[in-house]
Amino acid sequence: MRRLPTPLAASHKQLRLLFSRRCFTSSSPPPHPQPHRLLHPHLPLSKPSFPTTHSLSPPFSLPSRFFSSHPDPNPDTEEHLALAQSLSSELLKDPTTDPLSLTQRLDLSFSHVKLTPSVILQTLDLSPGAGRAVLGFHKWASSRPDFKPDDETLSHFVNYLGRRKDFKAAHDVLVAGRGVSGAKTLESAIDRLVRAGRPTQVTSFFEKMENDYGFARNSESMKLIVTKLCENGFASHAEKMVKGWANKFFPDDYICDVLIKGWCVDGKLEEARRLAGEMYRGGFEIGVVAYNAILDCVCKLCRKKDPFRLQSEAEKVLVDMDVAGVPCDVETFNVLITNLCKIRKTEDAMNLFHRMGEWGCYPDETIFLVLIKSLYQAARIGEGDEMIDQMKSAGFGEALDRKAYYEFLKILCGIERIDQAMSVFTKMKDDGFSPGIKTYDLLMGKLVAHGRVDKANALFKEAESSGVPVEPKAYKMDPRFVKKPVVLKKEKKRETLPEKMARKRRRLKKIRLSFVKKPKRGMRRAY
């Protein structure tokens, strides 16, 4: 059912005043409900393919697997690391050099060791070129009497094979792990298929996963697949899948919001509005997540086609939220401030930042980081430093890690503010973050470019004393900062009277000789 306008409508109008030059004299909600604005698109712009800045949490929280899998938070012992290196060397060995098979070699050399999921993960990370030898490793590990494979172990193998896009081998692992695999393995399999650009295989995987692999086909697994498809820009396949299974798994508000967000990730604003209209007519409520995704898509389209329309088009989305009675949240301000900073509207972004409390919202670490970068980019160094202190006092000091400080340094060095960059570098060390190779290399290169070689040498010695393996390089000096030698002009001496008279006689002689007519060639002089 559609919500009635709430008292937050007045606050929405105050927010819209920041994006429009028009003045709204009335602060009360309209007496009659207006038609849903999402049914009538406002922005006939072409489609970009921008990723959205939001993230919806899946129905069950599972760790995402990236290209390089990360081990458990607890550090492994040196013994486990040495064992993983030994296993990796066996996996990477050329099979033609040894008559024994991989399982036989592993039985001979590692029959006494105890396998753990962390050891298997480290072994796979150290063996990127092992290929299908990993299947033999999986078979050997599964046959060990003291090791029982579980859902986490299978997810590691599926992740490894999915990175190599060897989905036939991943199919064999899933079939062998039937009855053991669970939510982590399912997420790894879906994630690797989607990231490999195979949405059709994902939808067929959902149809046969219960019979082939033993995964439960329910609404939770469907939400996971729809979320993965929409996050990677395959909203059309996700929507078709949802409509095809609607009789068995009826969609809820979460799936509808994810589908709208998926179209926005793909940059197709018209499709997102069309789906929102169908949801509205079907009795679904459009949540703040969907509105934020549409707002982000509108801002990105405006940034690409016409940045001057960004504020007016963003105001129209805020009007839609006002009419539907959906209140703003911190993500709404995150989208607005981020896109304003992208088009160098730092002052407008700061005004929004200072007025967030009027809507009961408070900035998060993302807003602080975006504003700090924008202030530094605008050469408002003092305000950027104050924003860092304000971010720490607000309780988001953990987000100021070494990566964030490196991005600040890159911006300051990019606008040639090397002294301010060195100040931020000192603040970074005071906060307990040890600089890395990239940080030292960036600062030393800029110092040499500015002609401050002594300071660059001091930084190099500091890095060596700290144990950072920096390498000496031949940095180039920027010609703009090269000190040119000052050429002293010779002062003109005052002529003496004899010199002045001699100069005049020479001048008069040249003038007198210029009037003497020379005889023509071939004529005799008359006597």
Coordinates of C-alpha atoms in Angstrom, one line a residue:
M1 CA 0.0 0.0 0.0
R2 CA 1.1 3.5 -0.7
R3 CA 2.1 5.7 2.3
L4 CA 0.5 9.0 3.1
P5 CA 2.6 12.1 3.2
T6 CA 4.3 12.6 6.6
P7 CA 5.4 15.7 8.5
L8 CA 8.8 15.1 7.0
A9 CA 7.5 16.7 3.8
A10 CA 8.4 20.2 5.1
S11 CA 11.9 19.0 5.7
H12 CA 12.1 17.6 2.2
K13 CA 11.1 20.9 0.8
Q14 CA 13.9 22.6 2.8
L15 CA 16.3 20.0 1.3
R16 CA 15.0 20.8 -2.2
L17 CA 15.6 24.5 -1.7
L18 CA 19.3 23.7 -1.7
F19 CA 19.1 22.3 -5.2
S20 CA 16.7 24.8 -6.8
R21 CA 16.5 28.5 -7.3
R22 CA 12.8 28.5 -6.9
C23 CA 11.1 29.2 -3.6
F24 CA 8.4 27.0 -2.1
T25 CA 6.0 29.1 -0.1
S26 CA 3.9 26.3 1.2
S27 CA 5.3 23.8 3.6
S28 CA 2.2 21.7 4.2
P29 CA 1.5 18.4 2.3
P30 CA -0.9 18.5 -0.6
P31 CA -4.6 17.8 0.3
H32 CA -5.0 15.2 -2.3
P33 CA -2.4 12.5 -3.3
Q34 CA -0.7 13.3 -6.5
P35 CA 0.1 10.7 -9.2
H36 CA 3.3 8.8 -8.8
R37 CA 6.1 10.8 -10.5
L38 CA 8.1 7.7 -11.3
L39 CA 5.5 6.8 -13.9
H40 CA 6.5 9.8 -16.0
P41 CA 10.2 10.0 -16.7
H42 CA 11.8 13.4 -16.4
L43 CA 15.3 12.9 -17.8
P44 CA 15.5 11.6 -21.4
L45 CA 19.2 11.0 -21.3
S46 CA 21.3 8.3 -22.8
K47 CA 22.5 5.4 -20.7
P48 CA 26.0 5.3 -19.1
S49 CA 27.3 2.2 -17.4
F50 CA 28.2 3.5 -14.0
P51 CA 28.4 1.4 -10.9
T52 CA 26.1 2.5 -8.1
T53 CA 27.5 3.7 -4.8
H54 CA 25.1 1.7 -2.7
S55 CA 25.2 -1.9 -1.5
L56 CA 22.3 -4.0 -0.3
S57 CA 23.1 -6.6 2.2
P58 CA 22.0 -10.1 1.1
P59 CA 19.4 -12.0 3.0
F60 CA 22.1 -13.9 4.9
S61 CA 25.5 -12.3 5.6
L62 CA 28.3 -14.2 3.9
P63 CA 31.8 -13.0 3.2
S64 CA 32.4 -12.1 -0.4
R65 CA 35.2 -13.8 -2.2
F66 CA 37.4 -11.6 -4.3
F67 CA 40.1 -12.4 -6.9
S68 CA 42.6 -12.9 -4.1
S69 CA 41.0 -14.8 -1.3
H70 CA 42.0 -13.6 2.2
P71 CA 42.8 -16.0 5.0
D72 CA 41.2 -16.1 8.4
P73 CA 41.6 -13.1 10.7
N74 CA 43.8 -15.1 13.0
P75 CA 47.4 -15.2 11.7
D76 CA 48.7 -18.6 10.9
T77 CA 51.8 -20.0 12.4
E78 CA 55.1 -20.2 10.5
E79 CA 54.6 -24.0 10.4
H80 CA 51.4 -23.7 8.5
L81 CA 52.9 -21.3 6.1
A82 CA 55.8 -23.6 5.4
L83 CA 53.4 -26.5 4.9
A84 CA 51.4 -24.5 2.4
Q85 CA 54.5 -23.6 0.5
S86 CA 55.6 -27.2 0.3
L87 CA 52.1 -28.3 -0.9
S88 CA 52.2 -25.5 -3.4
S89 CA 55.5 -26.6 -4.8
E90 CA 54.1 -30.1 -5.4
L91 CA 51.0 -28.7 -7.2
L92 CA 53.2 -26.5 -9.4
K93 CA 55.6 -29.3 -10.3
D94 CA 55.6 -30.5 -13.9
P95 CA 53.8 -33.9 -14.0
T96 CA 56.0 -35.2 -16.8
T97 CA 59.2 -35.1 -14.6
D98 CA 57.8 -37.6 -12.1
P99 CA 56.3 -41.0 -12.9
L100 CA 54.1 -40.9 -9.8
S101 CA 50.7 -39.2 -9.8
L102 CA 50.0 -36.1 -7.7
T103 CA 48.0 -38.1 -5.1
Q104 CA 50.8 -40.6 -4.7
R105 CA 53.4 -37.9 -4.3
L106 CA 51.2 -36.1 -1.7
D107 CA 50.7 -39.4 0.2
L108 CA 54.5 -40.0 0.3
S109 CA 55.5 -36.6 1.4
F110 CA 52.5 -35.3 3.5
S111 CA 50.9 -38.3 5.0
H112 CA 51.8 -37.2 8.5
V113 CA 50.5 -33.5 8.3
K114 CA 47.2 -32.3 9.5
L115 CA 45.2 -30.2 7.0
T116 CA 43.1 -27.2 8.0
P117 CA 40.9 -24.9 6.0
S118 CA 43.5 -22.1 6.4
V119 CA 46.3 -24.3 5.1
I120 CA 44.2 -25.2 2.1
L121 CA 43.4 -21.6 1.4
Q122 CA 47.1 -20.6 1.7
T123 CA 48.1 -23.4 -0.6
L124 CA 45.6 -22.3 -3.3
D125 CA 46.7 -18.7 -3.0
L126 CA 50.3 -19.7 -3.5
S127 CA 49.5 -21.8 -6.5
P128 CA 47.9 -19.5 -9.1
G129 CA 49.3 -21.6 -12.0
A130 CA 48.4 -25.1 -10.8
G131 CA 45.4 -25.4 -13.0
R132 CA 43.5 -28.7 -12.8
A133 CA 46.1 -30.1 -10.5
V134 CA 43.9 -28.6 -7.8
L135 CA 41.3 -31.3 -8.6
G136 CA 43.9 -33.9 -7.6
F137 CA 44.7 -31.9 -4.5
H138 CA 41.0 -31.8 -3.6
K139 CA 40.6 -35.5 -4.2
W140 CA 43.7 -36.2 -2.0
A141 CA 42.4 -33.9 0.8
S142 CA 38.9 -35.5 0.7
S143 CA 40.4 -39.0 1.1
R144 CA 42.4 -38.1 4.2
P145 CA 41.0 -40.0 7.3
D146 CA 41.9 -37.1 9.6
F147 CA 40.4 -34.4 7.5
K148 CA 36.7 -33.9 6.7
P149 CA 35.9 -31.3 4.0
D150 CA 33.2 -28.8 5.0
D151 CA 31.4 -25.9 3.4
E152 CA 34.3 -23.5 3.8
T153 CA 36.8 -25.8 2.3
L154 CA 34.6 -26.4 -0.8
S155 CA 34.1 -22.7 -1.2
H156 CA 37.9 -22.2 -1.4
F157 CA 38.2 -24.8 -4.3
V158 CA 35.2 -23.3 -6.1
N159 CA 36.7 -19.8 -5.8
Y160 CA 40.0 -20.9 -7.2
L161 CA 38.5 -22.7 -10.2
G162 CA 36.1 -19.8 -10.7
R163 CA 38.9 -17.3 -10.9
R164 CA 40.3 -19.4 -13.7
K165 CA 36.9 -19.7 -15.4
D166 CA 37.2 -23.4 -15.3
F167 CA 33.5 -24.1 -14.5
K168 CA 33.6 -27.7 -15.7
A169 CA 36.1 -28.5 -12.9
A170 CA 34.1 -26.4 -10.5
H171 CA 31.1 -28.6 -11.5
D172 CA 33.0 -31.7 -10.6
V173 CA 33.9 -30.2 -7.1
L174 CA 30.3 -29.3 -6.5
V175 CA 29.1 -32.8 -7.5
A176 CA 31.7 -34.4 -5.2
G177 CA 30.7 -32.2 -2.4
R178 CA 27.0 -32.9 -2.6
G179 CA 25.6 -33.1 0.9
V180 CA 28.5 -31.1 2.4
S181 CA 28.3 -27.8 0.5
G182 CA 26.2 -25.0 2.0
A183 CA 25.7 -21.3 1.8
K184 CA 29.4 -20.3 1.4
T185 CA 29.9 -22.7 -1.5
L186 CA 26.7 -21.5 -3.2
E187 CA 27.7 -17.9 -2.9
S188 CA 31.2 -18.6 -4.3
A189 CA 29.7 -20.5 -7.3
I190 CA 27.1 -17.8 -8.1
D191 CA 29.6 -15.0 -7.6
R192 CA 32.2 -16.5 -9.9
L193 CA 29.6 -17.2 -12.6
V194 CA 28.2 -13.6 -12.5
R195 CA 31.6 -12.0 -12.4
A196 CA 32.7 -14.1 -15.4
G197 CA 29.7 -12.5 -17.4
R198 CA 27.6 -15.6 -17.6
P199 CA 24.1 -14.6 -16.4
T200 CA 22.3 -17.3 -18.5
Q201 CA 24.3 -20.0 -16.7
V202 CA 23.3 -18.5 -13.4
T203 CA 19.6 -18.7 -14.1
S204 CA 20.0 -22.3 -15.3
F205 CA 22.1 -23.0 -12.3
F206 CA 19.2 -22.0 -10.1
E207 CA 16.9 -24.4 -11.9
K208 CA 19.1 -27.5 -11.5
M209 CA 21.0 -26.8 -8.3
E210 CA 18.7 -28.8 -6.1
N211 CA 18.9 -32.0 -8.2
D212 CA 22.6 -31.7 -9.3
Y213 CA 24.3 -30.2 -6.3
G214 CA 21.9 -30.6 -3.4
F215 CA 21.4 -26.9 -2.7
A216 CA 18.1 -25.8 -1.3
R217 CA 16.1 -23.9 -3.9
N218 CA 14.2 -21.4 -1.8
S219 CA 13.5 -17.7 -1.5
E220 CA 16.8 -17.0 0.3
S221 CA 18.9 -18.6 -2.5
M222 CA 16.9 -16.7 -5.0
K223 CA 17.5 -13.4 -3.2
L224 CA 21.2 -14.2 -3.3
I225 CA 21.2 -14.8 -7.0
V226 CA 19.1 -11.8 -7.8
T227 CA 21.4 -9.6 -5.7
K228 CA 24.5 -10.8 -7.4
L229 CA 23.0 -10.3 -10.9
C230 CA 21.8 -6.8 -10.1
E231 CA 25.1 -5.7 -8.5
N232 CA 26.9 -6.6 -11.7
G233 CA 24.5 -5.0 -14.1
F234 CA 22.4 -8.0 -15.2
A235 CA 19.1 -6.6 -14.1
S236 CA 17.2 -7.9 -17.2
H237 CA 18.2 -11.5 -16.5
A238 CA 17.3 -11.0 -12.8
E239 CA 13.9 -9.5 -13.6
K240 CA 13.1 -12.3 -16.0
M241 CA 14.1 -14.9 -13.4
V242 CA 11.9 -13.2 -10.7
K243 CA 8.9 -13.1 -13.0
G244 CA 9.5 -16.7 -14.1
W245 CA 9.5 -18.0 -10.6
A246 CA 6.8 -15.6 -9.2
N247 CA 4.2 -18.4 -8.8
K248 CA 6.5 -20.3 -6.5
F249 CA 8.6 -17.6 -4.9
F250 CA 6.5 -14.4 -4.8
P251 CA 8.8 -11.3 -4.7
D252 CA 8.9 -9.1 -1.7
D253 CA 10.0 -5.5 -1.1
Y254 CA 13.6 -6.5 -0.9
I255 CA 13.7 -8.1 -4.4
C256 CA 11.8 -5.1 -5.9
D257 CA 14.3 -2.7 -4.5
V258 CA 17.2 -4.8 -5.7
L259 CA 15.8 -5.0 -9.2
I260 CA 15.3 -1.2 -9.4
K261 CA 18.8 -0.8 -8.1
G262 CA 20.1 -3.2 -10.7
W263 CA 18.6 -1.2 -13.6
C264 CA 20.3 1.9 -12.1
V265 CA 23.6 0.1 -11.9
D266 CA 23.3 -0.6 -15.6
G267 CA 22.5 3.1 -16.2
K268 CA 19.0 2.4 -17.6
L269 CA 16.9 5.0 -15.9
E270 CA 13.8 4.5 -18.0
E271 CA 13.7 0.8 -17.2
A272 CA 14.0 1.6 -13.5
R273 CA 11.1 4.0 -13.7
R274 CA 9.1 1.5 -15.7
L275 CA 9.7 -1.2 -13.0
A276 CA 8.9 1.3 -10.2
G277 CA 5.6 2.0 -11.9
E278 CA 4.8 -1.7 -12.2
M279 CA 5.6 -2.1 -8.5
Y280 CA 3.4 0.8 -7.5
R281 CA 0.5 -0.6 -9.5
G282 CA 1.1 -4.0 -8.0
G283 CA 0.8 -2.7 -4.4
F284 CA 4.5 -2.7 -3.5
E285 CA 6.1 0.1 -1.5
I286 CA 9.1 1.7 -3.1
G287 CA 11.7 2.0 -0.3
V288 CA 14.4 4.5 0.3
V289 CA 17.0 2.2 -1.2
A290 CA 15.3 2.2 -4.6
Y291 CA 14.9 6.0 -4.4
N292 CA 18.6 6.4 -3.5
A293 CA 19.6 4.2 -6.5
I294 CA 17.4 6.3 -8.9
L295 CA 18.8 9.5 -7.4
D296 CA 22.3 8.2 -8.0
C297 CA 21.5 7.2 -11.5
V298 CA 20.0 10.6 -12.3
C299 CA 23.0 12.4 -10.9
K300 CA 25.5 10.2 -12.9
L301 CA 23.5 10.7 -16.1
C302 CA 23.5 14.5 -15.6
R303 CA 27.2 14.5 -14.9
K304 CA 27.8 12.8 -18.2
K305 CA 25.4 14.8 -20.4
D306 CA 24.8 18.2 -18.7
P307 CA 26.2 18.9 -15.2
F308 CA 24.2 22.1 -14.9
R309 CA 21.0 20.1 -14.8
L310 CA 22.1 17.9 -11.8
Q311 CA 20.5 20.0 -9.1
S312 CA 17.2 20.5 -10.9
E313 CA 16.9 16.8 -11.8
A314 CA 17.9 15.7 -8.3
E315 CA 15.2 17.9 -6.9
K316 CA 12.6 16.0 -9.0
V317 CA 13.6 12.8 -7.3
L318 CA 13.3 14.4 -4.0
V319 CA 9.8 15.5 -4.9
D320 CA 9.0 11.9 -5.7
M321 CA 10.2 10.9 -2.2
D322 CA 8.2 13.7 -0.7
V323 CA 5.0 12.7 -2.5
A324 CA 5.4 9.0 -1.5
G325 CA 6.2 9.9 2.1
V326 CA 9.7 8.2 2.1
P327 CA 12.1 10.0 4.4
C328 CA 15.7 10.7 3.5
D329 CA 18.5 8.8 5.1
V330 CA 22.2 9.1 5.3
E331 CA 22.6 7.3 1.9
T332 CA 20.5 10.1 0.3
F333 CA 22.9 12.7 1.5
N334 CA 25.8 10.4 0.6
V335 CA 24.6 10.3 -3.0
L336 CA 24.0 14.1 -3.2
I337 CA 27.2 15.1 -1.6
T338 CA 29.3 12.7 -3.6
N339 CA 27.9 13.8 -6.9
L340 CA 28.1 17.5 -6.0
C341 CA 31.8 17.0 -5.2
K342 CA 32.3 15.2 -8.5
I343 CA 31.2 18.3 -10.4
R344 CA 33.3 20.6 -8.1
K345 CA 30.3 22.0 -6.2
T346 CA 32.2 21.8 -2.9
E347 CA 30.4 24.8 -1.3
D348 CA 27.0 23.3 -2.0
A349 CA 28.2 20.0 -0.6
M350 CA 29.4 21.7 2.5
N351 CA 26.0 23.4 3.0
L352 CA 24.3 20.0 2.8
F353 CA 26.7 18.6 5.2
H354 CA 26.1 21.3 7.8
R355 CA 22.3 20.9 7.4
M356 CA 22.0 17.1 7.7
G357 CA 20.9 17.3 11.3
E358 CA 17.7 19.1 10.3
W359 CA 16.5 15.8 8.8
G360 CA 17.7 13.6 11.7
C361 CA 20.7 12.3 9.7
Y362 CA 24.3 12.3 10.7
P363 CA 27.3 11.8 8.3
D364 CA 29.1 8.5 8.1
E365 CA 32.7 7.9 7.2
T366 CA 32.0 7.9 3.4
I367 CA 30.7 11.5 3.5
F368 CA 33.7 12.6 5.6
L369 CA 36.2 11.0 3.2
V370 CA 34.5 12.5 0.1
L371 CA 34.4 16.0 1.6
I372 CA 38.0 15.8 2.7
K373 CA 39.1 14.9 -0.8
S374 CA 37.0 17.6 -2.4
L375 CA 38.3 20.3 0.0
Y376 CA 41.9 19.3 -0.7
Q377 CA 41.1 19.3 -4.5
A378 CA 39.7 22.8 -4.1
A379 CA 42.9 23.8 -2.3
R380 CA 41.0 24.5 0.9
I381 CA 43.7 22.8 2.9
G382 CA 42.8 24.3 6.3
E383 CA 39.2 23.2 6.0
G384 CA 40.3 19.7 4.9
D385 CA 42.5 19.4 8.0
E386 CA 39.6 20.5 10.2
M387 CA 37.4 17.9 8.6
I388 CA 39.9 15.2 9.5
D389 CA 39.8 16.3 13.1
Q390 CA 36.0 16.4 13.0
M391 CA 35.9 12.9 11.5
K392 CA 38.0 11.6 14.4
S393 CA 35.8 13.3 17.0
A394 CA 32.7 11.9 15.4
G395 CA 34.0 8.4 16.0
F396 CA 35.1 7.5 12.5
G397 CA 38.8 7.5 13.0
E398 CA 39.1 3.9 12.1
A399 CA 38.2 4.8 8.5
L400 CA 41.3 7.0 8.3
D401 CA 43.7 4.2 7.4
R402 CA 46.8 4.1 5.4
K403 CA 44.9 3.9 2.1
A404 CA 42.8 7.0 2.9
Y405 CA 45.9 9.0 3.8
Y406 CA 47.6 7.9 0.6
E407 CA 44.7 9.2 -1.4
F408 CA 44.9 12.5 0.4
L409 CA 48.6 12.7 -0.5
K410 CA 47.9 11.9 -4.1
I411 CA 45.5 14.8 -4.3
L412 CA 47.8 17.3 -2.6
C413 CA 50.7 16.3 -4.7
G414 CA 48.6 16.5 -7.8
I415 CA 47.8 20.2 -7.1
E416 CA 51.5 20.8 -6.3
R417 CA 51.0 21.5 -2.6
I418 CA 54.0 19.6 -1.4
D419 CA 54.4 21.4 1.9
Q420 CA 50.8 20.6 2.9
A421 CA 51.3 17.0 1.7
M422 CA 54.3 16.7 4.0
S423 CA 52.1 18.0 6.9
V424 CA 49.5 15.3 6.1
F425 CA 52.3 12.7 5.9
T426 CA 53.4 13.7 9.4
K427 CA 49.8 13.4 10.6
M428 CA 49.6 10.0 9.1
K429 CA 52.7 8.8 11.0
D430 CA 51.4 10.4 14.2
D431 CA 48.2 8.3 13.9
G432 CA 50.3 5.1 13.9
F433 CA 50.2 4.2 10.2
S434 CA 53.6 3.3 8.8
P435 CA 54.0 4.6 5.2
G436 CA 54.6 2.1 2.4
I437 CA 56.7 2.0 -0.8
K438 CA 54.1 3.9 -2.8
T439 CA 53.8 6.7 -0.3
Y440 CA 57.6 7.3 -0.1
D441 CA 57.9 7.0 -3.9
L442 CA 55.2 9.6 -4.4
L443 CA 56.6 12.1 -2.0
M444 CA 60.2 11.7 -3.1
G445 CA 59.3 12.1 -6.7
K446 CA 57.4 15.3 -6.0
L447 CA 60.2 16.7 -3.8
V448 CA 62.7 16.1 -6.6
A449 CA 60.4 17.7 -9.1
H450 CA 60.2 20.8 -6.9
G451 CA 64.0 20.9 -6.7
R452 CA 64.1 19.9 -3.0
V453 CA 66.6 17.1 -3.4
D454 CA 67.9 17.3 0.2
K455 CA 64.4 16.6 1.6
A456 CA 64.0 13.7 -0.8
N457 CA 67.2 12.2 0.3
A458 CA 66.1 12.5 4.0
L459 CA 62.9 10.7 3.1
F460 CA 64.9 7.9 1.4
K461 CA 67.1 7.5 4.5
E462 CA 64.0 7.5 6.7
A463 CA 62.4 4.7 4.6
E464 CA 65.6 2.6 4.8
S465 CA 65.8 3.0 8.5
S466 CA 62.2 2.0 8.9
G467 CA 62.7 -1.2 6.8
V468 CA 60.7 -0.1 3.8
P469 CA 62.4 -1.6 0.7
V470 CA 62.5 1.5 -1.4
E471 CA 64.7 1.6 -4.5
P472 CA 66.7 4.6 -5.7
K473 CA 65.3 6.0 -8.9
A474 CA 66.2 8.8 -11.3
Y475 CA 63.4 11.3 -10.7
K476 CA 63.0 14.1 -13.1
M477 CA 62.9 17.7 -12.1
D478 CA 59.9 19.7 -13.3
P479 CA 61.1 22.6 -15.5
R480 CA 58.5 24.8 -14.0
F481 CA 60.3 24.7 -10.6
V482 CA 63.8 24.9 -11.9
K483 CA 65.5 28.1 -10.6
K484 CA 66.8 30.0 -13.5
P485 CA 70.1 31.9 -13.1
V486 CA 69.6 35.6 -12.6
V487 CA 71.3 37.6 -15.3
L488 CA 72.5 40.9 -14.0
K489 CA 72.0 43.8 -16.4
K490 CA 75.0 45.9 -17.2
E491 CA 74.6 49.4 -16.2
K492 CA 75.1 51.9 -19.0
K493 CA 78.0 54.2 -18.1
R494 CA 77.8 57.9 -18.8
E495 CA 79.8 59.1 -21.8
T496 CA 82.6 61.5 -21.4
L497 CA 82.8 64.7 -23.5
P498 CA 85.5 63.3 -25.9
E499 CA 83.6 60.1 -26.4
K500 CA 80.4 62.0 -27.1
M501 CA 82.1 64.3 -29.6
A502 CA 83.7 61.3 -31.4
R503 CA 80.3 59.5 -31.6
K504 CA 78.8 62.6 -33.2
R505 CA 81.6 63.0 -35.7
R506 CA 81.1 59.3 -36.8
R507 CA 77.4 59.9 -37.2
L508 CA 77.9 63.1 -39.2
K509 CA 80.4 61.4 -41.5
K510 CA 77.9 58.6 -42.2
I511 CA 75.3 61.2 -43.0
R512 CA 77.6 63.2 -45.3
L513 CA 78.8 60.1 -47.2
S514 CA 75.2 59.0 -47.8
F515 CA 74.6 62.1 -50.0
V516 CA 77.7 61.7 -52.3
K517 CA 76.6 60.5 -55.8
K518 CA 78.7 57.7 -57.3
P519 CA 79.4 57.9 -61.0
K520 CA 77.6 55.4 -63.2
R521 CA 79.4 52.5 -64.6
G522 CA 80.6 52.9 -68.2
M523 CA 80.7 56.7 -68.2
R524 CA 83.9 58.7 -68.2
R525 CA 84.5 61.5 -65.8
A526 CA 84.4 64.9 -67.5
Y527 CA 87.4 67.2 -67.1

